[in-house]
Amino acid sequence: MSRLKTLIWPQVILFGDSITQNSFQVNGWGSGIADKLARKCDVVNRGLSGYNSRWGRIVLPRIVHQDELANISAVTVFFGANDCALQGIQLLILVPRLRRHRHATLRSSFLSGGDKNPQQHVPLHEYSENLKAMSSHLAKAGVPAGKVIFITPPPIHEAAWEKECKLKGCPLNRLNSVAGQYAQACVQAATQCGVDVLDLWTLMQNDGQDFTVYLSDGLHLSEKGNQFVMQHLWKLLESRVAHLPFILPYWGDVDAGVPENSLLCDQ
């Protein structure tokens, strides 16, 4: 008997932080994309909660590399929500009314790295350079710019996120205006790299709409937010995967008498 040809599903790789990692939850944007591509493409979740573009740049070669290059149809790169976290010195500016001894405690914690946000923060220029470096690596690994989509951080509902921060014993550590600067940098990097970009920060705030409905805690996506991302991302993905065939025959087309004739063909 001749050696069987291994079936290799094309891949769409979702690379990013917790907003990507959580995208496979019920009604998540990643699971929505996977459902649309069932029997045509594997949607691979490579979301890493808490990660920033600096760490993403470091680990990307371990995720996509040329010597084991799969049939990749698209890669999304979705960082910025952690990069834009405020540094310790910025956080102190937000709490000037704290009592002096408490202020000293916070200062010591922030500057020593005791709080998570100085660890997550990436300066704006470096964030941009990290995105460009990831695009460059993907190109060298055989994933050209036409298959790459950058996604900007979404807007931040400061009042809701501040409540989450207080539950963890820290002051507000992200600002919507700062997230907007990172979103703009992402858009500019995408233009320079020749890749498509999904500008969530702008789209979710278009025409003064209430963007808070897209967020579950002020930072991460609500069910409505996941649907928003899925619908807008699909508009960019569809042209990249429209040519993909249905893998293996429809059950009604299988030769019931000799199923091997249908199931072991080179389709």
Tab-separated table of C-alpha atoms in Angstrom:
chain	number	residue	atom	x	y	z
A	1	MET	CA	0.000	0.000	0.000
A	2	SER	CA	1.336	3.452	-0.914
A	3	ARG	CA	2.248	5.806	1.880
A	4	LEU	CA	-0.654	8.018	2.913
A	5	LYS	CA	-0.323	11.744	2.404
A	6	THR	CA	-0.505	13.588	5.719
A	7	LEU	CA	-3.179	16.235	5.894
A	8	ILE	CA	-1.806	19.625	6.883
A	9	TRP	CA	-4.337	22.236	7.891
A	10	PRO	CA	-3.458	25.836	7.064
A	11	GLN	CA	-3.093	28.037	10.131
A	12	VAL	CA	-4.210	31.436	11.335
A	13	ILE	CA	-2.051	32.330	14.346
A	14	LEU	CA	-3.400	34.758	16.947
A	15	PHE	CA	-0.436	36.246	18.826
A	16	GLY	CA	-0.837	38.709	21.665
A	17	ASP	CA	-1.599	39.241	25.343
A	18	SER	CA	-4.556	38.302	27.574
A	19	ILE	CA	-7.079	39.789	25.154
A	20	THR	CA	-5.880	37.146	22.696
A	21	GLN	CA	-5.498	34.386	25.280
A	22	ASN	CA	-9.080	34.948	26.438
A	23	SER	CA	-10.397	35.028	22.873
A	24	PHE	CA	-11.177	31.294	22.928
A	25	GLN	CA	-13.577	31.648	25.832
A	26	VAL	CA	-17.304	31.254	25.181
A	27	ASN	CA	-18.363	33.904	22.627
A	28	GLY	CA	-14.750	35.054	22.299
A	29	TRP	CA	-13.496	36.671	19.119
A	30	GLY	CA	-10.942	33.921	18.505
A	31	SER	CA	-13.482	31.146	18.848
A	32	GLY	CA	-15.749	33.068	16.470
A	33	ILE	CA	-12.995	33.168	13.845
A	34	ALA	CA	-12.263	29.470	14.442
A	35	ASP	CA	-15.918	28.619	13.902
A	36	LYS	CA	-15.943	30.466	10.570
A	37	LEU	CA	-12.859	28.527	9.462
A	38	ALA	CA	-13.884	25.040	10.647
A	39	ARG	CA	-12.722	22.318	8.213
A	40	LYS	CA	-10.653	24.920	6.349
A	41	CYS	CA	-8.017	26.206	8.737
A	42	ASP	CA	-6.679	25.769	12.259
A	43	VAL	CA	-6.933	28.930	14.329
A	44	VAL	CA	-4.050	28.742	16.804
A	45	ASN	CA	-4.238	30.750	20.025
A	46	ARG	CA	-0.845	32.036	21.113
A	47	GLY	CA	-2.126	34.656	23.534
A	48	LEU	CA	0.074	35.203	26.595
A	49	SER	CA	-1.656	36.937	29.485
A	50	GLY	CA	0.264	39.878	30.912
A	51	TYR	CA	2.817	39.976	28.103
A	52	ASN	CA	3.973	43.120	26.355
A	53	SER	CA	5.567	43.681	22.944
A	54	ARG	CA	9.082	43.395	24.398
A	55	TRP	CA	8.429	39.872	25.597
A	56	GLY	CA	6.397	39.067	22.495
A	57	ARG	CA	9.332	40.047	20.293
A	58	ILE	CA	11.589	37.707	22.278
A	59	VAL	CA	9.305	34.646	22.145
A	60	LEU	CA	7.953	35.015	18.598
A	61	PRO	CA	10.885	33.081	17.044
A	62	ARG	CA	9.936	30.163	19.292
A	63	ILE	CA	6.381	30.261	17.973
A	64	VAL	CA	6.921	30.907	14.263
A	65	HIS	CA	10.205	29.745	12.765
A	66	GLN	CA	11.275	28.791	9.285
A	67	ASP	CA	12.553	25.269	9.892
A	68	GLU	CA	9.081	24.091	10.885
A	69	LEU	CA	7.082	26.541	8.835
A	70	ALA	CA	3.473	25.463	8.599
A	71	ASN	CA	1.079	26.608	5.910
A	72	ILE	CA	0.316	29.949	7.559
A	73	SER	CA	-2.517	31.957	6.050
A	74	ALA	CA	-2.417	34.875	8.496
A	75	VAL	CA	-0.910	36.103	11.774
A	76	THR	CA	-2.453	38.699	14.059
A	77	VAL	CA	-0.151	40.698	16.346
A	78	PHE	CA	-2.150	42.216	19.192
A	79	PHE	CA	-0.073	44.019	21.841
A	80	GLY	CA	-0.247	47.383	23.571
A	81	ALA	CA	-2.711	47.020	26.444
A	82	ASN	CA	0.147	46.138	28.794
A	83	ASP	CA	2.847	48.198	27.084
A	84	CYS	CA	0.831	51.336	27.868
A	85	ALA	CA	0.701	50.605	31.608
A	86	LEU	CA	1.984	53.621	33.515
A	87	GLN	CA	5.403	53.558	35.094
A	88	GLY	CA	5.816	53.866	38.846
A	89	ILE	CA	6.791	57.532	38.647
A	90	GLN	CA	3.661	58.228	36.607
A	91	LEU	CA	1.487	56.376	39.075
A	92	LEU	CA	2.715	58.613	41.894
A	93	ILE	CA	1.490	61.668	40.004
A	94	LEU	CA	-2.012	60.221	40.087
A	95	VAL	CA	-2.120	59.999	43.891
A	96	PRO	CA	-0.816	63.340	45.250
A	97	ARG	CA	-3.310	63.445	48.128
A	98	LEU	CA	-2.087	60.298	49.833
A	99	ARG	CA	-0.730	60.750	53.317
A	100	ARG	CA	3.022	61.194	53.398
A	101	HIS	CA	3.943	57.861	55.017
A	102	ARG	CA	1.642	55.956	52.670
A	103	HIS	CA	3.106	57.834	49.688
A	104	ALA	CA	6.575	56.689	50.739
A	105	THR	CA	5.420	53.062	50.866
A	106	LEU	CA	3.942	53.275	47.381
A	107	ARG	CA	7.048	54.955	46.014
A	108	SER	CA	9.259	52.202	47.344
A	109	SER	CA	7.006	49.518	45.921
A	110	PHE	CA	6.697	51.024	42.451
A	111	LEU	CA	10.336	51.898	41.935
A	112	SER	CA	11.535	48.516	43.185
A	113	GLY	CA	9.266	46.696	40.733
A	114	GLY	CA	6.971	45.408	43.466
A	115	ASP	CA	3.963	46.541	41.465
A	116	LYS	CA	3.406	44.707	38.190
A	117	ASN	CA	3.023	47.745	35.942
A	118	PRO	CA	6.589	49.063	35.747
A	119	GLN	CA	7.453	45.503	34.715
A	120	GLN	CA	4.826	45.521	31.962
A	121	HIS	CA	5.397	49.090	30.741
A	122	VAL	CA	7.251	49.519	27.443
A	123	PRO	CA	8.192	53.025	26.236
A	124	LEU	CA	6.274	54.205	23.200
A	125	HIS	CA	9.215	54.247	20.793
A	126	GLU	CA	10.320	50.765	21.838
A	127	TYR	CA	6.767	49.476	21.407
A	128	SER	CA	6.799	50.698	17.820
A	129	GLU	CA	10.204	49.147	17.165
A	130	ASN	CA	9.079	45.845	18.676
A	131	LEU	CA	6.120	45.674	16.302
A	132	LYS	CA	8.381	46.358	13.337
A	133	ALA	CA	10.828	43.701	14.521
A	134	MET	CA	8.041	41.130	14.795
A	135	SER	CA	6.871	41.941	11.283
A	136	SER	CA	10.452	41.592	10.049
A	137	HIS	CA	10.875	38.234	11.770
A	138	LEU	CA	7.649	36.917	10.285
A	139	ALA	CA	8.779	37.962	6.799
A	140	LYS	CA	12.110	36.160	7.247
A	141	ALA	CA	10.220	33.080	8.462
A	142	GLY	CA	8.124	33.028	5.299
A	143	VAL	CA	5.081	35.000	6.445
A	144	PRO	CA	5.000	38.112	4.228
A	145	ALA	CA	3.463	41.439	5.187
A	146	GLY	CA	0.304	40.618	3.260
A	147	LYS	CA	-0.473	37.876	5.770
A	148	VAL	CA	0.106	39.980	8.898
A	149	ILE	CA	-2.477	42.075	10.744
A	150	PHE	CA	-1.606	44.401	13.637
A	151	ILE	CA	-4.337	45.120	16.184
A	152	THR	CA	-4.171	48.225	18.383
A	153	PRO	CA	-5.087	48.188	22.073
A	154	PRO	CA	-8.748	48.994	22.703
A	155	PRO	CA	-9.757	52.108	24.636
A	156	ILE	CA	-9.695	52.039	28.431
A	157	HIS	CA	-12.663	52.884	30.642
A	158	GLU	CA	-10.705	54.470	33.450
A	159	ALA	CA	-13.472	54.502	36.095
A	160	ALA	CA	-14.138	50.783	35.719
A	161	TRP	CA	-10.468	49.832	35.555
A	162	GLU	CA	-9.696	51.964	38.606
A	163	LYS	CA	-12.121	49.818	40.614
A	164	GLU	CA	-10.209	46.711	39.506
A	165	CYS	CA	-6.935	48.341	40.473
A	166	LYS	CA	-8.213	49.269	43.927
A	167	LEU	CA	-9.238	45.666	44.521
A	168	LYS	CA	-5.576	44.783	43.976
A	169	GLY	CA	-4.398	47.546	46.291
A	170	CYS	CA	-3.010	49.925	43.694
A	171	PRO	CA	-4.132	53.192	42.065
A	172	LEU	CA	-5.276	53.566	38.484
A	173	ASN	CA	-2.426	52.325	36.277
A	174	ARG	CA	-3.685	52.971	32.736
A	175	LEU	CA	-5.128	56.013	30.973
A	176	ASN	CA	-7.236	56.035	27.836
A	177	SER	CA	-5.258	58.931	26.387
A	178	VAL	CA	-2.014	56.969	26.790
A	179	ALA	CA	-3.582	53.880	25.211
A	180	GLY	CA	-4.482	56.155	22.307
A	181	GLN	CA	-0.823	57.101	21.848
A	182	TYR	CA	0.109	53.420	21.619
A	183	ALA	CA	-2.748	52.776	19.202
A	184	GLN	CA	-1.480	55.579	16.972
A	185	ALA	CA	2.048	54.167	17.146
A	186	CYS	CA	0.687	50.756	16.140
A	187	VAL	CA	-1.093	52.250	13.131
A	188	GLN	CA	2.063	54.081	12.087
A	189	ALA	CA	4.203	50.938	12.475
A	190	ALA	CA	1.714	48.988	10.378
A	191	THR	CA	1.974	51.587	7.616
A	192	GLN	CA	5.762	51.438	7.711
A	193	CYS	CA	5.722	47.630	7.593
A	194	GLY	CA	3.095	47.452	4.868
A	195	VAL	CA	0.720	45.366	6.973
A	196	ASP	CA	-2.978	45.794	7.636
A	197	VAL	CA	-4.109	47.176	10.985
A	198	LEU	CA	-7.312	46.952	12.996
A	199	ASP	CA	-7.487	50.189	14.985
A	200	LEU	CA	-9.779	49.205	17.840
A	201	TRP	CA	-9.013	52.307	19.891
A	202	THR	CA	-10.436	54.526	17.153
A	203	LEU	CA	-13.225	52.273	15.881
A	204	MET	CA	-14.704	51.705	19.334
A	205	GLN	CA	-14.919	55.449	19.939
A	206	ASN	CA	-16.120	56.550	16.496
A	207	ASP	CA	-18.854	59.190	16.465
A	208	GLY	CA	-18.755	59.520	20.238
A	209	GLN	CA	-20.291	56.085	20.786
A	210	ASP	CA	-20.318	54.544	24.265
A	211	PHE	CA	-17.238	52.335	24.036
A	212	THR	CA	-17.652	51.131	27.629
A	213	VAL	CA	-20.106	48.456	26.450
A	214	TYR	CA	-17.179	46.754	24.704
A	215	LEU	CA	-15.246	46.286	27.950
A	216	SER	CA	-15.906	43.896	30.823
A	217	ASP	CA	-13.694	45.528	33.464
A	218	GLY	CA	-12.463	48.672	31.782
A	219	LEU	CA	-9.560	46.919	30.024
A	220	HIS	CA	-10.590	43.473	28.784
A	221	LEU	CA	-13.361	42.751	26.299
A	222	SER	CA	-17.008	42.108	27.141
A	223	GLU	CA	-19.117	39.736	25.058
A	224	LYS	CA	-20.151	42.683	22.896
A	225	GLY	CA	-16.522	43.718	22.591
A	226	ASN	CA	-15.523	40.246	21.472
A	227	GLN	CA	-18.206	40.329	18.805
A	228	PHE	CA	-16.979	43.745	17.688
A	229	VAL	CA	-13.409	42.493	17.298
A	230	MET	CA	-14.488	39.310	15.527
A	231	GLN	CA	-16.653	41.142	13.000
A	232	HIS	CA	-14.046	43.766	12.152
A	233	LEU	CA	-11.152	41.308	12.096
A	234	TRP	CA	-13.067	38.969	9.808
A	235	LYS	CA	-13.336	41.781	7.252
A	236	LEU	CA	-9.530	41.798	7.089
A	237	LEU	CA	-9.065	38.028	7.330
A	238	GLU	CA	-11.686	36.910	4.845
A	239	SER	CA	-9.709	37.817	1.727
A	240	ARG	CA	-6.708	35.910	3.086
A	241	VAL	CA	-8.631	32.668	3.638
A	242	ALA	CA	-11.404	32.817	1.010
A	243	HIS	CA	-9.423	30.515	-1.300
A	244	LEU	CA	-9.035	27.748	1.275
A	245	PRO	CA	-10.918	24.565	0.324
A	246	PHE	CA	-13.110	22.462	2.581
A	247	ILE	CA	-10.751	19.782	3.941
A	248	LEU	CA	-11.918	16.199	3.318
A	249	PRO	CA	-15.158	15.462	1.471
A	250	TYR	CA	-18.613	16.401	2.660
A	251	TRP	CA	-20.113	13.289	4.245
A	252	GLY	CA	-22.767	13.006	1.561
A	253	ASP	CA	-20.052	12.815	-1.087
A	254	VAL	CA	-18.197	9.883	0.485
A	255	ASP	CA	-18.325	6.653	-1.528
A	256	ALA	CA	-20.266	4.470	0.913
A	257	GLY	CA	-19.218	1.256	-0.832
A	258	VAL	CA	-15.494	2.000	-0.897
A	259	PRO	CA	-14.955	5.005	1.381
A	260	GLU	CA	-11.179	4.807	0.883
A	261	ASN	CA	-11.698	6.098	-2.647
A	262	SER	CA	-13.036	9.336	-1.171
A	263	LEU	CA	-11.115	9.610	2.087
A	264	LEU	CA	-7.619	8.715	0.927
A	265	CYS	CA	-7.479	10.921	-2.116
A	266	ASP	CA	-5.015	13.785	-2.326
A	267	GLN	CA	-7.568	16.479	-1.550
